[in-house]
Every structure is written in C-alpha cells, then in structure tokens.
Coordinates of C-alpha atoms in Angstrom, one line a residue:
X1 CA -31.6 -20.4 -13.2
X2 CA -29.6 -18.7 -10.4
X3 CA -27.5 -16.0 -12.4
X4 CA -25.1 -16.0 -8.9
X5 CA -24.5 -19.6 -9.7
X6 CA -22.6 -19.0 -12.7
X7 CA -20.3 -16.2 -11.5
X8 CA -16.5 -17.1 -11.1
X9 CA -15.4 -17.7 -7.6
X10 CA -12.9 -15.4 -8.0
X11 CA -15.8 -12.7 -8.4
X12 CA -18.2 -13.9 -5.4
X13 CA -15.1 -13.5 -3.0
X14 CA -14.6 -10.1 -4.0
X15 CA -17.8 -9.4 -3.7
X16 CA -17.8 -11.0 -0.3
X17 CA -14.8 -9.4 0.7
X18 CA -15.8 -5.8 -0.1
X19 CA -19.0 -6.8 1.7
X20 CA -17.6 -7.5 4.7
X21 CA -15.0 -4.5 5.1
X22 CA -17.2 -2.0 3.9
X23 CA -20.4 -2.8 6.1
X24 CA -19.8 0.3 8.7
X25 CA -19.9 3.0 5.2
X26 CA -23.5 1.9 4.3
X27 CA -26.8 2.9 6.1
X28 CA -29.7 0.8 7.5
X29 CA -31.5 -1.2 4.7
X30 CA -30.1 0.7 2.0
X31 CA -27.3 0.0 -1.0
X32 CA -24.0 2.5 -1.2
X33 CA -25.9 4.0 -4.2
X34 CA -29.5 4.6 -2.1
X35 CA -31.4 1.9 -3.5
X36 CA -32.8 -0.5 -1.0
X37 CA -31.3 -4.4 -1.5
X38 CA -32.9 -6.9 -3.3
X39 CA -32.5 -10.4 -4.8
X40 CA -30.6 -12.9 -2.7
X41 CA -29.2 -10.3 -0.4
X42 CA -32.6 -9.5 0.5
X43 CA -33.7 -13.1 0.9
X44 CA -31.1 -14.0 3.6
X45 CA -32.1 -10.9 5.6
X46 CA -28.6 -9.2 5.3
X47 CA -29.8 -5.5 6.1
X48 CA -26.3 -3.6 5.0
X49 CA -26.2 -2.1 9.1
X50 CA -23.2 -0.3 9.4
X51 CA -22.3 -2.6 12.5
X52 CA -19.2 -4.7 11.6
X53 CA -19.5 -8.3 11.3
X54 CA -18.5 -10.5 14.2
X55 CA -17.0 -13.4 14.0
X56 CA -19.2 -15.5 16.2
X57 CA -21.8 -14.0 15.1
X58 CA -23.5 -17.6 13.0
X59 CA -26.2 -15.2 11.8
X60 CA -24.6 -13.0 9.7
X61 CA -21.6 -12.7 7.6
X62 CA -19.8 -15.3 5.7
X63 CA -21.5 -18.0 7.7
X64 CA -24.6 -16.6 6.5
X65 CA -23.2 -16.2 3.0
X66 CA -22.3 -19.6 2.9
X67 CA -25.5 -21.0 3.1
X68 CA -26.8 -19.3 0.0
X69 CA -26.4 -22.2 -2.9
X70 CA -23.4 -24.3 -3.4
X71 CA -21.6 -21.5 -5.5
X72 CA -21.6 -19.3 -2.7
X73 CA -20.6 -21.7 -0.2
X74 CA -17.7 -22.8 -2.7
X75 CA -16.5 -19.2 -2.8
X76 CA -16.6 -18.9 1.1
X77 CA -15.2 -22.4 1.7
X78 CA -12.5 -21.6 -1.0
X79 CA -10.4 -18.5 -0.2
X80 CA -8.6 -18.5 3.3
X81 CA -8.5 -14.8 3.1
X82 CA -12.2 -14.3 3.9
X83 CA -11.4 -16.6 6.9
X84 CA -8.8 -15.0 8.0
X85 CA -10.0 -11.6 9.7
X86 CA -11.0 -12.5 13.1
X87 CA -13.0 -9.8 14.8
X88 CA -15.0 -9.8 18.5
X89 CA -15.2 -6.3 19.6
X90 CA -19.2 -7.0 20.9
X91 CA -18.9 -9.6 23.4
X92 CA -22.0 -8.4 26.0
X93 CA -24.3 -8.8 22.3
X94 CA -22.8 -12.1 21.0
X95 CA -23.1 -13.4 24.4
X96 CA -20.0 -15.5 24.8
X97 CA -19.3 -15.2 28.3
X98 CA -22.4 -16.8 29.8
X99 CA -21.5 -20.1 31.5
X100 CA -23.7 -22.1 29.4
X101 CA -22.4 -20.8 26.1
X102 CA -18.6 -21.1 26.8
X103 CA -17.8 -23.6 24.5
X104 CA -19.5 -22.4 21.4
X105 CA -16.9 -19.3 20.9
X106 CA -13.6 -22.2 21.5
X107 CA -15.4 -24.3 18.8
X108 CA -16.3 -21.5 16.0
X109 CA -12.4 -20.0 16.5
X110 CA -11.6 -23.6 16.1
X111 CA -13.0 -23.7 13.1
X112 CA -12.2 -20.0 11.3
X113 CA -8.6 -20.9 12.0
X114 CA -9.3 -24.1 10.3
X115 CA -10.3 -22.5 7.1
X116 CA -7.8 -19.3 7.0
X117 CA -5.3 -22.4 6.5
X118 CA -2.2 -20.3 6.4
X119 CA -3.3 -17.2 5.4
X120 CA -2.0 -13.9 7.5
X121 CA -4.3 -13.1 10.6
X122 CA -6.0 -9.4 11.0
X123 CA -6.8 -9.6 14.4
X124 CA -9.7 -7.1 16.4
X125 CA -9.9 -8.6 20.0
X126 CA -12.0 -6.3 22.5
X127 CA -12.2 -8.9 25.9
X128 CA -13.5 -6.3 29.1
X129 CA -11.0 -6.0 31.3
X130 CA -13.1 -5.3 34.3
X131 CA -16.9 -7.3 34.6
X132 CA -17.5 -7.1 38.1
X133 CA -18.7 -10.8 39.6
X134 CA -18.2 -12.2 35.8
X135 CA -14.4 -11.6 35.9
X136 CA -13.7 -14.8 36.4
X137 CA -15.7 -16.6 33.9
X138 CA -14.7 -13.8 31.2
X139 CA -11.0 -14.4 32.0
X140 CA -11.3 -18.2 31.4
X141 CA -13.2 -18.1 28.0
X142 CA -10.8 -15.3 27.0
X143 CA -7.6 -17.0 27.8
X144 CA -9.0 -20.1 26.3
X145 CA -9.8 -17.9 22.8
X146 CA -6.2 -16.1 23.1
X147 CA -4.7 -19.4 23.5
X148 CA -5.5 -20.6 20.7
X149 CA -5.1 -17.7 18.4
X150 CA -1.1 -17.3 20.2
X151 CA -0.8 -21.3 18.5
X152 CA -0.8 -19.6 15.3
X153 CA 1.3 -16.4 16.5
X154 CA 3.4 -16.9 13.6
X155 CA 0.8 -15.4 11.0
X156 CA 0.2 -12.6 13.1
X157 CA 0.1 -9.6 10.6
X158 CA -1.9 -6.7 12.3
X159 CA -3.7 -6.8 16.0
X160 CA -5.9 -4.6 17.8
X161 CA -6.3 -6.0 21.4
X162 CA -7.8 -5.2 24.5
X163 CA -7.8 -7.4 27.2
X164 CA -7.4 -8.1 30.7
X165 CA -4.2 -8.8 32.5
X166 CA -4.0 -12.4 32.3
X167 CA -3.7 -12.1 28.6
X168 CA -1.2 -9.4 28.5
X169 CA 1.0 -12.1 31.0
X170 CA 0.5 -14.3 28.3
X171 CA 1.2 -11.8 25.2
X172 CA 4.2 -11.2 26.9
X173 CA 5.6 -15.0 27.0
X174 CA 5.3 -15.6 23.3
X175 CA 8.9 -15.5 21.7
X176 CA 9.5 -13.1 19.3
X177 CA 10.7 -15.5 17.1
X178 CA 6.8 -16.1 16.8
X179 CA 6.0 -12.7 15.9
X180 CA 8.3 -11.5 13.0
X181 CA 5.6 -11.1 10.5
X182 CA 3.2 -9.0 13.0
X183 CA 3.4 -5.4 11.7
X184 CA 0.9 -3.2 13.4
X185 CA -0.2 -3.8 17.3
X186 CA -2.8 -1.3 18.8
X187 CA -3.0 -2.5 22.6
X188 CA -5.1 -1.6 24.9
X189 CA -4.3 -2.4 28.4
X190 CA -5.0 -2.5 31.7
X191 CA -1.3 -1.6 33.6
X192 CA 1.2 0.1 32.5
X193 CA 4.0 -2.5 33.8
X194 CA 2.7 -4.1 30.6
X195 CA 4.3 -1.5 28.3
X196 CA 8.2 -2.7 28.1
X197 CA 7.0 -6.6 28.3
X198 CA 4.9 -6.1 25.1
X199 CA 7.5 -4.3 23.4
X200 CA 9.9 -6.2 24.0
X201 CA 8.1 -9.0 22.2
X202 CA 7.4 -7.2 19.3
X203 CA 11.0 -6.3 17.6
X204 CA 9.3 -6.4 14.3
X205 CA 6.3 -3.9 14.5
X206 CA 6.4 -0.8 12.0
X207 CA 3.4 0.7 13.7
X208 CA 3.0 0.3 17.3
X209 CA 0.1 1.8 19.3
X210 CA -0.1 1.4 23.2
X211 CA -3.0 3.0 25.8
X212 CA -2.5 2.7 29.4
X213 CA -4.6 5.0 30.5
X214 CA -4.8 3.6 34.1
X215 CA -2.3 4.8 36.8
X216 CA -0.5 2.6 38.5
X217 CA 1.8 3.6 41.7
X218 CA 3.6 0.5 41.4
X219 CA 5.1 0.8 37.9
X220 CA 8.9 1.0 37.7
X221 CA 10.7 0.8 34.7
X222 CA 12.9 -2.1 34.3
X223 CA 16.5 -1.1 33.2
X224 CA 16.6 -2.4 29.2
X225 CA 17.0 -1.1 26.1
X226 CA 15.0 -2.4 23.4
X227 CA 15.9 -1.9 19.4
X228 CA 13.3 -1.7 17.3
X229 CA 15.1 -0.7 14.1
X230 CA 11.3 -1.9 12.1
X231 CA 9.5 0.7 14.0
X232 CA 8.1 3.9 11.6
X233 CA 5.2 4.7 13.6
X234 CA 5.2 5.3 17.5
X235 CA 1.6 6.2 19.5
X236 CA 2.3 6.3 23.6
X237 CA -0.9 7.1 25.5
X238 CA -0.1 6.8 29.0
X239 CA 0.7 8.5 32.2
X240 CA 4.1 6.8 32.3
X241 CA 5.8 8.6 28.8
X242 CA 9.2 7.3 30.6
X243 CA 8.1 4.3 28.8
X244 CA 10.5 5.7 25.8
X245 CA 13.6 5.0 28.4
X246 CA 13.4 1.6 27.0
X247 CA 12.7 1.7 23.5
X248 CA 15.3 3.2 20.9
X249 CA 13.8 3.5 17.2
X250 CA 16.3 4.4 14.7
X251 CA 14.5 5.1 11.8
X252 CA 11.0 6.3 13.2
X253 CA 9.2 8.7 11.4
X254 CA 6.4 9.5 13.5
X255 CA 5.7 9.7 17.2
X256 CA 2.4 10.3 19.3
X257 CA 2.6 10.6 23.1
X258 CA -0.4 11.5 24.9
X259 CA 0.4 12.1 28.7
X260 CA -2.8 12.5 30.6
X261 CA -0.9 15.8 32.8
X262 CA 0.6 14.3 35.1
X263 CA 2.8 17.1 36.8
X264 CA 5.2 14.0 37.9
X265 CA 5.8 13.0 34.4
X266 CA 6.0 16.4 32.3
X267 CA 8.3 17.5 35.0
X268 CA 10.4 15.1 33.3
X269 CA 9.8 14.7 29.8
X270 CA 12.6 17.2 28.1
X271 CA 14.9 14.9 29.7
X272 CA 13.1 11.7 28.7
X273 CA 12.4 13.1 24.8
X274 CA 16.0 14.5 24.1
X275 CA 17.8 11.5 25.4
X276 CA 15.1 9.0 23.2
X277 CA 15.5 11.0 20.4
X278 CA 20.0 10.7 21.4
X279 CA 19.5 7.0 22.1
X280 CA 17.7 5.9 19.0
X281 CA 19.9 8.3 16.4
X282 CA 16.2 9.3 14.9
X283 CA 16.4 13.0 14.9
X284 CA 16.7 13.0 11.0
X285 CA 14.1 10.3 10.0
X286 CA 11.4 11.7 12.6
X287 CA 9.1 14.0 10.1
X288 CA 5.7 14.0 12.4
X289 CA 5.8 14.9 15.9
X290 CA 2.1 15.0 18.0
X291 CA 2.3 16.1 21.4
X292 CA -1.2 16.0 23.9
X293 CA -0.7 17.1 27.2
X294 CA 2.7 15.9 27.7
X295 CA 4.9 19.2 28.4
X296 CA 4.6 22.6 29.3
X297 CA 4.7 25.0 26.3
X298 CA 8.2 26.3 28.0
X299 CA 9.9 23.3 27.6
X300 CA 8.3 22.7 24.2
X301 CA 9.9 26.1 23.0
X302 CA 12.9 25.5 24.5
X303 CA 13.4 21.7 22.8
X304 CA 12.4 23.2 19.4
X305 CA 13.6 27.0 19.0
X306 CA 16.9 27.2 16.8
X307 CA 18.4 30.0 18.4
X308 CA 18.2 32.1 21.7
X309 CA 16.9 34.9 19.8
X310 CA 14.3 34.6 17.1
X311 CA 13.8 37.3 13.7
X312 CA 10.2 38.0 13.3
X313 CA 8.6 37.6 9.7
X314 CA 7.9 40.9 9.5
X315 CA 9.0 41.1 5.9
X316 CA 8.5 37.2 5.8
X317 CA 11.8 36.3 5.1
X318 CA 13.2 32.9 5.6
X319 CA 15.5 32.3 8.6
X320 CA 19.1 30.6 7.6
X321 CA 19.1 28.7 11.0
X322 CA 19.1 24.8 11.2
X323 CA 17.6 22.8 13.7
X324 CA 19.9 20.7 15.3
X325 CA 16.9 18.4 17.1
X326 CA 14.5 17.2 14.3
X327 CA 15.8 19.0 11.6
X328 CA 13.6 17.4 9.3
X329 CA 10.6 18.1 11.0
X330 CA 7.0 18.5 9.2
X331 CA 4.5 18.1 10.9
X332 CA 3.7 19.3 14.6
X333 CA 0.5 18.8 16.9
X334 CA 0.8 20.2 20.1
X335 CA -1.8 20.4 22.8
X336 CA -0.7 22.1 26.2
X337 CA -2.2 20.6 29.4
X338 CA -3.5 24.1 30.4
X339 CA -4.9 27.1 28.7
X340 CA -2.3 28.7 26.9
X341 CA -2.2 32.7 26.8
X342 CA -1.5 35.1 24.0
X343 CA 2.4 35.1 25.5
X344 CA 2.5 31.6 25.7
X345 CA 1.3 31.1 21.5
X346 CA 3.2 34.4 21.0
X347 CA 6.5 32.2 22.1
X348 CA 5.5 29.2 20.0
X349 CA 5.1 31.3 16.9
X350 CA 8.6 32.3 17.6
X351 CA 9.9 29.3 17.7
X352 CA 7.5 27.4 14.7
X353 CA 9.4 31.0 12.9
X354 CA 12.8 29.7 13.6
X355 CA 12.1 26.1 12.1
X356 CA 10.3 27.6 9.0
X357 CA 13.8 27.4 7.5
X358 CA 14.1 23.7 8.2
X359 CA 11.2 21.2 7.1
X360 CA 8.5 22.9 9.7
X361 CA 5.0 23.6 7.1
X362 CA 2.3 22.2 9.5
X363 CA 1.4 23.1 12.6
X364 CA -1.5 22.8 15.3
X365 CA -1.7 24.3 18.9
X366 CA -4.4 23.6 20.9
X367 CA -6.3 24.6 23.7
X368 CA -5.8 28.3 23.0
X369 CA -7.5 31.4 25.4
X370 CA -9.4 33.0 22.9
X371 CA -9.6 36.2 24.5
X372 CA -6.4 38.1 23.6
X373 CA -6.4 36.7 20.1
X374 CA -5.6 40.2 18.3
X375 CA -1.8 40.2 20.3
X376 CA -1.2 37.2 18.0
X377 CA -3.5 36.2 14.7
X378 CA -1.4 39.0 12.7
X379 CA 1.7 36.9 13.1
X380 CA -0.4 33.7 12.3
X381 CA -2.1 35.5 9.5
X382 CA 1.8 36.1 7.9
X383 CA 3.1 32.7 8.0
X384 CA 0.4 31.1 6.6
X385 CA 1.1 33.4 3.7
X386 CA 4.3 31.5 3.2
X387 CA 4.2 29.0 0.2
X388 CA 2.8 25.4 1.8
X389 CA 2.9 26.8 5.3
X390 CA -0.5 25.7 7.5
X391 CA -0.9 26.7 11.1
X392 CA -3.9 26.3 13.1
X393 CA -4.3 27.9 16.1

C-alpha cells in the first residue's frame, strides 16, 4: 500500500506548498538535510533544483505533483492556494513566444485561474520588454496573458511585473476600484512617463517599488497630486526622482530613491525631498531613509544637520538638539554619486552627531576614499561606542 495515500489532504498541501516556495534554498539532487531524494519524489524525477517552478512549466511542479496517485491529485485539485501563485520569469526556456506555441500559455493561465477559484493572486510576471524582430509576437501573447489576469484584478494581493509598454498602457487603465486589495507592486518598466499613471492606480499599495532605469527626454511630469495614505514602504529607482512631486504619503515609514547621477536631477532634489516630505505631513512616521546616488553629500548635510554649528563627541555626550526634518529618524543609507573625501565624511559625522540626540542609531556611507581614513575613523571609532549606535563607513 502507498503510505502517501493515506495522508490527510491537509498534510500533502503543506507539503506541496513548502515544496514549491522553498525550491531555490535546496541544492541539485539533494534534500535540505543532505540526503539525496527517494521514494515517490524520486520516481517523478523532481530533482529539488534551486530554479523556481514556472507556471507553464507542465513538467514540473504541481502539474507534475498531480499526476502522482489520486491522493495527490485530490490535494492539488483541492486547495486554491496552491493555484494561486502565478509565476513566468523564464520565458526564452518555457518557450512561449514561438508562433506555433502561442496558444498553449492563454490555455494553461486559463486553467490556473480556474482552480485558484477566488483565492488572492501572488503575481511574478517577467515579459522582455525589448526582443528585437520578436517584439511583436512577444507583445501579442503577453497582452493576451495580462488580459486575462487584469479580469481578475480584484484579487490582486502582491505583483512583481516587468513588461513592455503596451502593458503598462493597459496597467494604467484598470480602475482602482479593481485594485484595493493589491498590497505590494514591484514594477519594472520601460519609460518613466509610466511612473504617475501606475501610481495613480494603486491608492491602496503599502509597499510600492518602481525601476525606470531608462532615460527618457520626453518625460514631463503631469501636474497631480496623488494620496496614498496606505503607503509604508516607498523604493524609487529612476533618473526622474521628481517623480515624488506627485505622490504625498502621510504615514510612510520608509523611502528608497536610487537616482542614477544625473546632475539635472540632484541639482534639484533638496527642493523635491523637503517639499515631499511638507506635502505628505510624513516627517514624523518616516524611520528609514536610503539614499543611492541621488544628492551631493552638501546638500545631504545641509537637509539633515540640526544646527549651524555641531559639538563634537569628544567626551561623547549626547546633543539636546531636535531635528525638525525626520525627527524620528533610524536608519540612514547614503551612497554619494562620487568619491567622497575625508572632509566630505568628516561633515557627515558631524551632522549623523547632531541627530544622535534624536532617533539616528544606524548609519551607512558609501563609496568612501580610503586613503585619508586616519583624519576620520577616530570619530567613527567614538560613536559607535555609544549604546545601540552602528556606523559603517
């Protein structure tokens, strides 16, 4: 008798389910605990790779699963949560864009939407944005895929999509209304005059992550201001960091702008942070600020010091100033778009000084010259002697 055949459901789908979202922490034709697999696992050639399972992928996964015995086909059949993760991030290997396969993907989405039944969607979508002579073709099958996946925007829970324009154009047209139960969005795309459209579809995102790491000498900002009062985590990767003109966050806690130094835009950005920061009333809820190449270090001191003058920590005593921007700020990542000197970090450890009074206890500054570092690691050495104080330099 099949001991698997007797196992509760309940039991085979966790078993499946850990299966599937743990496949890229185990090594080639081995078990988490080193032993090589065995049994039925063995038998239906599932090797434990530490390549995620795809979606269309009919030869592995719960499709393969499935085909087991009846118990494990029940267990598959029966829970709409194992259904309802839809991931294609390997398109070139699952080959769904060849012309005489461009029916199979429609079908097999067709089909997992079927059996997630109502369940919330977790959605992985890599479609290329740029395929040379097979754009066209590409476009079509992936419009056709997105089409029918925006049908059921209204389970939407978390989405992590790259795709051509033409998607984006049609991202952009479903109504919000459709989209209240999404909660994270990592985008990917291929214009930056996307960036306002697709927030201003997603009002209900807590975590919003957007890369637009493609200039664009056309983009103008349109003249809105969009509340997002859902909106805790913030990650901007684009040359266009205006892109927060638009948005106001009240209770964000965390913001990540990566600017790709673009003299145009950091030329700019004190003006653009402060008035964000204003705009959305955030300066007390925002705890984690990262910074990559989005501001000179001068402006960056000048944003965060407390005070014109600064006390060293000489005898490391605490500073009684408050800061009036980000009072409450924890955490700070900073990363200057050139080589910074020993002035330059000598000035930013005079201004992470005056907000050690405040909420300030970590700290990293990259992209350091290393060859003067004796004018500063004595100052560095002190305040990390401070109780729950870490700086990385």
């Amino acid at each position: 008798m099949d001991p698997s055949t007797v196992l509760p459901v309940e039991l085979l789908q966790m078993i499946f389910q850990h299966y599937l979202s743990n496949r890229e922490k185990t090594s080639p034709l081995t078990l988490p605990n080193g032993q090589r697999p065995c049994g039925h696992l063995q038998t239906i050639g599932l090797n434990f790779t530490p390549s995620v399972v795809q979606s269309f992928d009919l030869s592995d996964g719960l499709w393969v699963l499935g085909r087991v015995n009846s118990a494990w086909r029940k267990a598959t059949l029966s829970s709409k949560m194992l259904w309802s993760t839809v991931l294609i991030t390997d398109h070139v290997k699952l080959g769904i864009y060849s012309r005489s396969n461009s029916k199979i993907p429609i079908e097999i989405l067709t089909e997992i939407l079927h059996r997630s039944g109502d369940a919330p969607l977790h959605l992985s979508l890599s479609f290329p944005i740029n395929v040379g002579h097979e754009k066209m073709l590409s476009d079509s099958v992936s419009r056709s895929l997105f089409t029918l996946l925006s049908a059921q925007s209204h389970r939407w829970q978390w989405m992590n999509l790259t795709a051509p324009a033409v998607i984006w154009e049609d991202f952009a047209q479903i109504p919000p209304s459709r989209l209240e139960m999404l909660r994270s969005l990592r985008a990917i795309v291929p214009s930056a005059s996307f960036l306002v459209q697709i927030v201003g579809v997603c009002l209900s995102v807590v975590d919003l992550m957007i890369s637009s790491p493609y200039s664009n000498n056309h983009y103008a900002l349109p003249p809105v201001h969009i509340g997002m009062p859902s909106l805790r985590y913030l990650d901007i990767s684009s040359p266009y960091i205006n892109v927060l003109e638009a948005i106001a966050a009240p209770y964000l806690q965390s913001l990540e702008l990566r600017g790709y130094a673009r003299r145009s835009t950091m030329l700019s950005f004190r003006s653009v942070f402060i008035e964000f920061i204003q705009r959305s009333n955030c300066s007390n809820s925002l705890t984690t600020l990262n910074l990559y190449r989005t501001c000179d270090c001068r402006d960056l001191i000048a944003m965060f010091s407390c005070t014109s003058s600064i006390p060293r920590y000489t005898d490391l005593n605490r500073s009684k100033s408050v800061p009036s921007l980000l009072p409450n700020l924890h955490t700070l990542s900073y990363r200057d778009p050139g080589l910074l000197q020993a002035t330059d970090v000598n000035l930013i450890l005079d201004m992470i000084e005056s907000r050690i009074a405040g909420r300030l206890r970590n700290v990293y500054i990259g992209h350091v010259d290393r060859a003067d570092t004796q004018k500063w690691e004595g100052r560095l050495f002190a305040l990390n002697s401070l109780p729950d104080v870490h700086i990385v330099i």
